[in-house]
Tab-separated table of C-alpha atoms in Angstrom:
chain	number	residue	atom	x	y	z
A	1	MET	CA	107.380	97.650	99.836
A	2	ASN	CA	109.777	99.267	97.507
A	3	LYS	CA	113.167	98.824	99.083
A	4	ILE	CA	115.254	99.849	96.112
A	5	THR	CA	114.815	102.529	93.515
A	6	LYS	CA	115.576	102.193	89.859
A	7	ASP	CA	118.626	104.421	90.271
A	8	GLN	CA	119.943	102.262	93.101
A	9	PHE	CA	119.387	99.140	91.038
A	10	VAL	CA	121.265	100.662	88.105
A	11	ALA	CA	124.068	101.668	90.500
A	12	VAL	CA	124.364	98.038	91.620
A	13	LEU	CA	124.577	96.844	88.010
A	14	GLU	CA	127.129	99.515	87.165
A	15	ALA	CA	129.250	98.655	90.172
A	16	ALA	CA	129.234	95.044	88.983
A	17	GLY	CA	130.631	96.232	85.674
A	18	ILE	CA	127.444	95.742	83.691
A	19	THR	CA	127.445	98.351	80.974
A	20	ALA	CA	124.597	100.400	79.529
A	21	PRO	CA	124.453	98.348	76.293
A	22	GLN	CA	124.262	95.173	78.409
A	23	ARG	CA	121.460	96.665	80.455
A	24	GLU	CA	119.671	97.522	77.242
A	25	LYS	CA	120.040	93.921	76.066
A	26	LEU	CA	118.684	92.754	79.397
A	27	HIS	CA	115.488	94.743	78.804
A	28	VAL	CA	115.138	93.420	75.258
A	29	ALA	CA	115.618	89.802	76.358
A	30	PHE	CA	113.340	90.324	79.329
A	31	GLU	CA	110.591	91.748	77.148
A	32	ARG	CA	110.918	88.985	74.567
A	33	GLN	CA	111.195	86.011	76.910
A	34	GLN	CA	109.150	87.129	79.917
A	35	PRO	CA	106.959	90.103	79.049
A	36	ALA	CA	104.718	89.778	82.103
A	37	ALA	CA	107.644	89.320	84.461
A	38	HIS	CA	109.342	92.334	82.864
A	39	GLN	CA	106.290	94.390	83.773
A	40	GLN	CA	106.376	93.069	87.324
A	41	PHE	CA	110.078	93.756	87.662
A	42	LEU	CA	109.644	97.358	86.545
A	43	GLU	CA	106.777	97.737	89.003
A	44	TRP	CA	109.037	96.322	91.704
A	45	LEU	CA	111.466	99.141	90.988
A	46	GLY	CA	108.609	101.545	91.705
A	47	LEU	CA	108.446	103.083	88.232
A	48	PRO	CA	105.261	104.887	87.207
A	49	ALA	CA	102.994	103.108	84.710
A	50	GLU	CA	103.777	105.568	81.934
A	51	THR	CA	107.542	105.039	82.218
A	52	ILE	CA	107.054	101.272	82.314
A	53	GLY	CA	105.017	101.447	79.115
A	54	LYS	CA	107.753	103.449	77.383
A	55	ILE	CA	110.556	101.143	78.511
A	56	ARG	CA	108.670	98.059	77.358
A	57	GLU	CA	107.796	99.580	74.019
A	58	HIS	CA	111.400	100.633	73.494
A	59	SER	CA	112.538	97.106	74.389
A	60	ARG	CA	110.266	95.642	71.715
A	61	GLN	CA	111.817	97.692	68.910
B	1	MET	CA	79.311	112.719	105.445
B	2	ALA	CA	79.334	109.001	104.612
B	3	ALA	CA	78.965	109.816	100.915
B	4	GLN	CA	81.799	112.368	101.020
B	5	PHE	CA	84.160	109.712	102.302
B	6	GLY	CA	82.840	106.999	100.035
B	7	LEU	CA	81.533	105.043	103.000
B	8	SER	CA	78.142	103.544	103.596
B	9	ARG	CA	75.862	104.894	106.283
B	10	SER	CA	76.086	101.603	108.116
B	11	THR	CA	79.869	101.945	108.327
B	12	LEU	CA	79.502	105.220	110.225
B	13	LEU	CA	76.863	103.631	112.465
B	14	TYR	CA	79.270	100.796	113.130
B	15	TYR	CA	82.157	103.161	113.912
B	16	ASP	CA	79.841	104.923	116.344
B	17	ARG	CA	78.775	101.672	117.953
B	18	ILE	CA	82.339	100.499	118.557
B	19	GLY	CA	83.341	103.941	119.777
B	20	LEU	CA	85.829	104.632	117.002
B	21	LEU	CA	84.025	107.737	115.776
B	22	ARG	CA	81.289	109.208	117.912
B	23	PRO	CA	79.273	112.038	116.400
B	24	ASP	CA	79.554	115.371	118.125
B	25	TYR	CA	75.804	115.511	118.598
B	26	ARG	CA	72.739	113.370	118.159
B	27	THR	CA	69.442	115.081	117.522
B	28	SER	CA	66.289	113.958	119.263
B	29	ALA	CA	65.235	112.388	115.972
B	30	GLY	CA	68.403	110.264	116.034
B	31	TYR	CA	70.386	112.142	113.364
B	32	ARG	CA	74.086	112.125	113.929
B	33	LEU	CA	75.834	115.441	113.528
B	34	TYR	CA	79.564	115.416	112.973
B	35	ASN	CA	81.795	118.441	113.505
B	36	ALA	CA	85.102	119.422	111.909
B	37	ALA	CA	87.160	117.428	114.428
B	38	ASP	CA	85.067	114.298	113.730
B	39	ARG	CA	85.649	114.867	110.055
B	40	GLN	CA	89.413	115.092	110.577
B	41	ARG	CA	89.332	111.950	112.649
B	42	LEU	CA	87.403	110.109	109.936
B	43	GLU	CA	89.923	111.265	107.375
B	44	LEU	CA	92.717	109.663	109.409
B	45	ILE	CA	90.644	106.527	109.953
B	46	CYS	CA	90.108	106.193	106.200
B	47	ARG	CA	93.775	106.736	105.477
B	48	PHE	CA	94.891	104.112	107.998
B	49	ARG	CA	92.209	101.725	106.762
B	50	SER	CA	93.521	102.002	103.223
B	51	ALA	CA	96.954	101.076	104.621
B	52	GLY	CA	95.292	97.967	106.000
B	53	LEU	CA	95.484	98.773	109.721
B	54	SER	CA	92.780	97.112	111.794
B	55	LEU	CA	90.051	99.217	113.370
B	56	ALA	CA	91.280	98.213	116.828
B	57	ARG	CA	94.814	99.349	115.961
B	58	ILE	CA	93.505	102.638	114.571
B	59	GLU	CA	91.489	103.265	117.688
B	60	ARG	CA	94.499	102.697	119.927
B	61	LEU	CA	96.479	105.064	117.736
B	62	LEU	CA	93.892	107.836	117.648
B	63	ASP	CA	92.888	107.640	121.274
B	64	ARG	CA	96.261	108.640	122.569
B	65	PRO	CA	96.018	112.165	123.965
B	66	GLN	CA	98.669	113.188	121.448
B	67	PRO	CA	99.068	110.745	118.567
B	68	THR	CA	102.807	110.839	118.240
B	69	ARG	CA	104.743	110.347	115.065
B	70	SER	CA	106.671	107.443	116.572
B	71	ALA	CA	103.451	105.586	117.481
B	72	MET	CA	102.289	105.927	113.889
B	73	THR	CA	105.671	104.849	112.598
B	74	THR	CA	105.575	101.752	114.796
B	75	ALA	CA	102.067	100.871	113.645
B	76	LEU	CA	102.949	101.382	109.987
B	77	GLN	CA	106.202	99.448	110.272
B	78	GLY	CA	104.297	96.569	111.821
B	79	ARG	CA	101.898	96.698	108.907
B	80	LEU	CA	104.769	96.749	106.418
B	81	THR	CA	106.288	93.662	108.017
B	82	ALA	CA	102.923	91.887	107.829
B	83	LEU	CA	102.551	92.885	104.175
B	84	ASN	CA	106.025	91.585	103.370
B	85	ARG	CA	105.144	88.287	105.002
B	86	GLU	CA	101.897	88.055	103.035
B	87	ILE	CA	103.669	88.860	99.782
B	88	ALA	CA	106.282	86.174	100.467
B	89	ALA	CA	103.498	83.674	101.154
B	90	LEU	CA	101.697	84.700	97.957
B	91	ARG	CA	104.895	84.307	95.972
B	92	ARG	CA	105.275	80.773	97.258
B	93	GLN	CA	101.698	80.016	96.205
B	94	GLN	CA	102.311	81.651	92.835
B	95	GLN	CA	105.347	79.429	92.364
B	96	VAL	CA	103.321	76.327	93.190
B	97	VAL	CA	100.568	77.338	90.778
B	98	VAL	CA	103.094	78.007	88.031
B	99	ASN	CA	104.728	74.661	88.639
B	100	LEU	CA	101.339	73.004	88.360
B	101	LEU	CA	100.575	74.809	85.129
B	102	GLN	CA	104.062	74.556	83.658
B	103	GLN	CA	103.210	71.735	81.266
B	104	LYS	CA	100.561	73.945	79.728
B	105	GLY	CA	103.156	76.506	78.713
B	106	SER	CA	101.977	79.271	81.009
B	107	ALA	CA	105.462	80.549	81.783
B	108	ARG	CA	105.468	83.268	79.160
B	109	ARG	CA	102.258	84.702	80.470
B	110	THR	CA	103.126	84.545	84.134
B	111	ARG	CA	104.581	87.413	86.064
B	112	ILE	CA	106.806	85.086	87.998
B	113	MET	CA	110.548	84.883	87.583
B	114	ASP	CA	112.628	82.006	88.774
B	115	LYS	CA	116.363	81.600	89.079
B	116	ALA	CA	116.821	79.769	85.779
B	117	ARG	CA	114.876	82.408	83.856
B	118	TRP	CA	116.775	85.238	85.502
B	119	ILE	CA	120.127	83.617	84.737
B	120	ALA	CA	119.007	83.059	81.137
B	121	LEU	CA	118.226	86.766	80.869
B	122	MET	CA	121.572	87.821	82.345
B	123	ARG	CA	123.317	85.533	79.857
B	124	ALA	CA	121.256	86.866	76.981
B	125	ALA	CA	122.483	90.312	77.975
B	126	GLY	CA	126.043	89.019	77.704
B	127	MET	CA	126.862	88.650	81.377
B	128	ASN	CA	129.248	85.955	82.523
B	129	ASP	CA	129.428	84.136	85.862
B	130	ALA	CA	132.011	86.515	87.302
B	131	GLU	CA	129.836	89.520	86.521
B	132	MET	CA	126.783	87.837	88.012
B	133	HIS	CA	128.698	87.060	91.168
B	134	ARG	CA	129.957	90.611	91.354
B	135	TRP	CA	126.380	91.792	90.873
B	136	HIS	CA	125.227	89.826	93.936
B	137	GLU	CA	128.130	91.237	95.928
B	138	GLU	CA	127.239	94.788	95.028
B	139	PHE	CA	123.551	94.152	95.600
B	140	GLU	CA	124.282	92.767	99.070
B	141	GLN	CA	126.554	95.651	99.922
B	142	GLN	CA	124.415	98.469	98.629
B	143	SER	CA	120.874	97.248	99.351
B	144	PRO	CA	120.828	94.105	101.511
B	145	GLU	CA	117.061	94.257	102.134
B	146	ALA	CA	116.231	94.646	98.472
B	147	HIS	CA	118.652	91.815	97.704
B	148	GLN	CA	116.705	89.543	100.071
B	149	ASP	CA	113.430	90.691	98.539
B	150	PHE	CA	114.733	90.082	95.032
B	151	LEU	CA	115.940	86.575	95.865
B	152	GLU	CA	112.580	85.809	97.487
B	153	SER	CA	110.846	86.988	94.330
B	154	LEU	CA	112.767	84.299	92.424
B	155	GLY	CA	111.100	81.753	94.687
B	156	LEU	CA	114.368	80.537	96.191
B	157	PRO	CA	114.253	78.601	99.457
B	158	ALA	CA	115.402	80.486	102.557
B	159	ALA	CA	118.519	78.342	102.949
B	160	GLU	CA	119.725	79.108	99.433
B	161	ILE	CA	119.023	82.803	99.907
B	162	ARG	CA	121.110	82.797	103.074
B	163	GLN	CA	123.877	80.991	101.247
B	164	ILE	CA	123.908	83.443	98.357
B	165	ARG	CA	123.858	86.447	100.670
B	166	ARG	CA	126.490	85.047	103.031
B	167	GLY	CA	128.696	83.924	100.186
B	168	THR	CA	128.708	87.353	98.685
B	169	VAL	CA	129.314	88.998	102.041
B	170	ARG	CA	132.287	86.803	102.852
B	171	ARG	CA	134.067	87.505	99.625
B	172	THR	CA	133.870	91.279	99.877
């Protein structure tokens, strides 16, 4: 099902000129506005549960 | 053997009855004795079952004299296509359910994303229209299938998805 990896997705964002701080903001906004969808999105990227937990926790701080 | 594979006894009896897995030997008292090859076959059956292949499909696959890699690939690709279709259908249902519940403020709890929410997130992260457009272009160029999948996950109609993907292709 997983047609894109996290690294590929980041490469797409980078190629579009979206910087690391912007990507960070994206996570924070995602976690605040749509926590459940954030989880689903990270699952879609095929990340393991542990990594997802860490990313979400980091985004909440 | 049923217990080892987490199956019920009746499942093995059923597999025997339909000819999917015949025991090596049946004692006069009716006990079924399975050998190592049967065991290997059952292992494959279980693995294909957990991928959602039908018993009939599995039987066709296993009963080739030499189950080739390409036959398995074809069967699994067919299954993947079916799964993608089911997921797309489920997403549409999810969207309908969310729309029905919207007034009750369920959006925050739902796992669904729609276009407006995604755009709001991109803006919150400081992205402008040009960057978003560029993002679609790159997405289409680098991972067209994932781009399609992503747009479907936003619940967009097929026509709009085509338009977005074509638009970004043309401009590159």
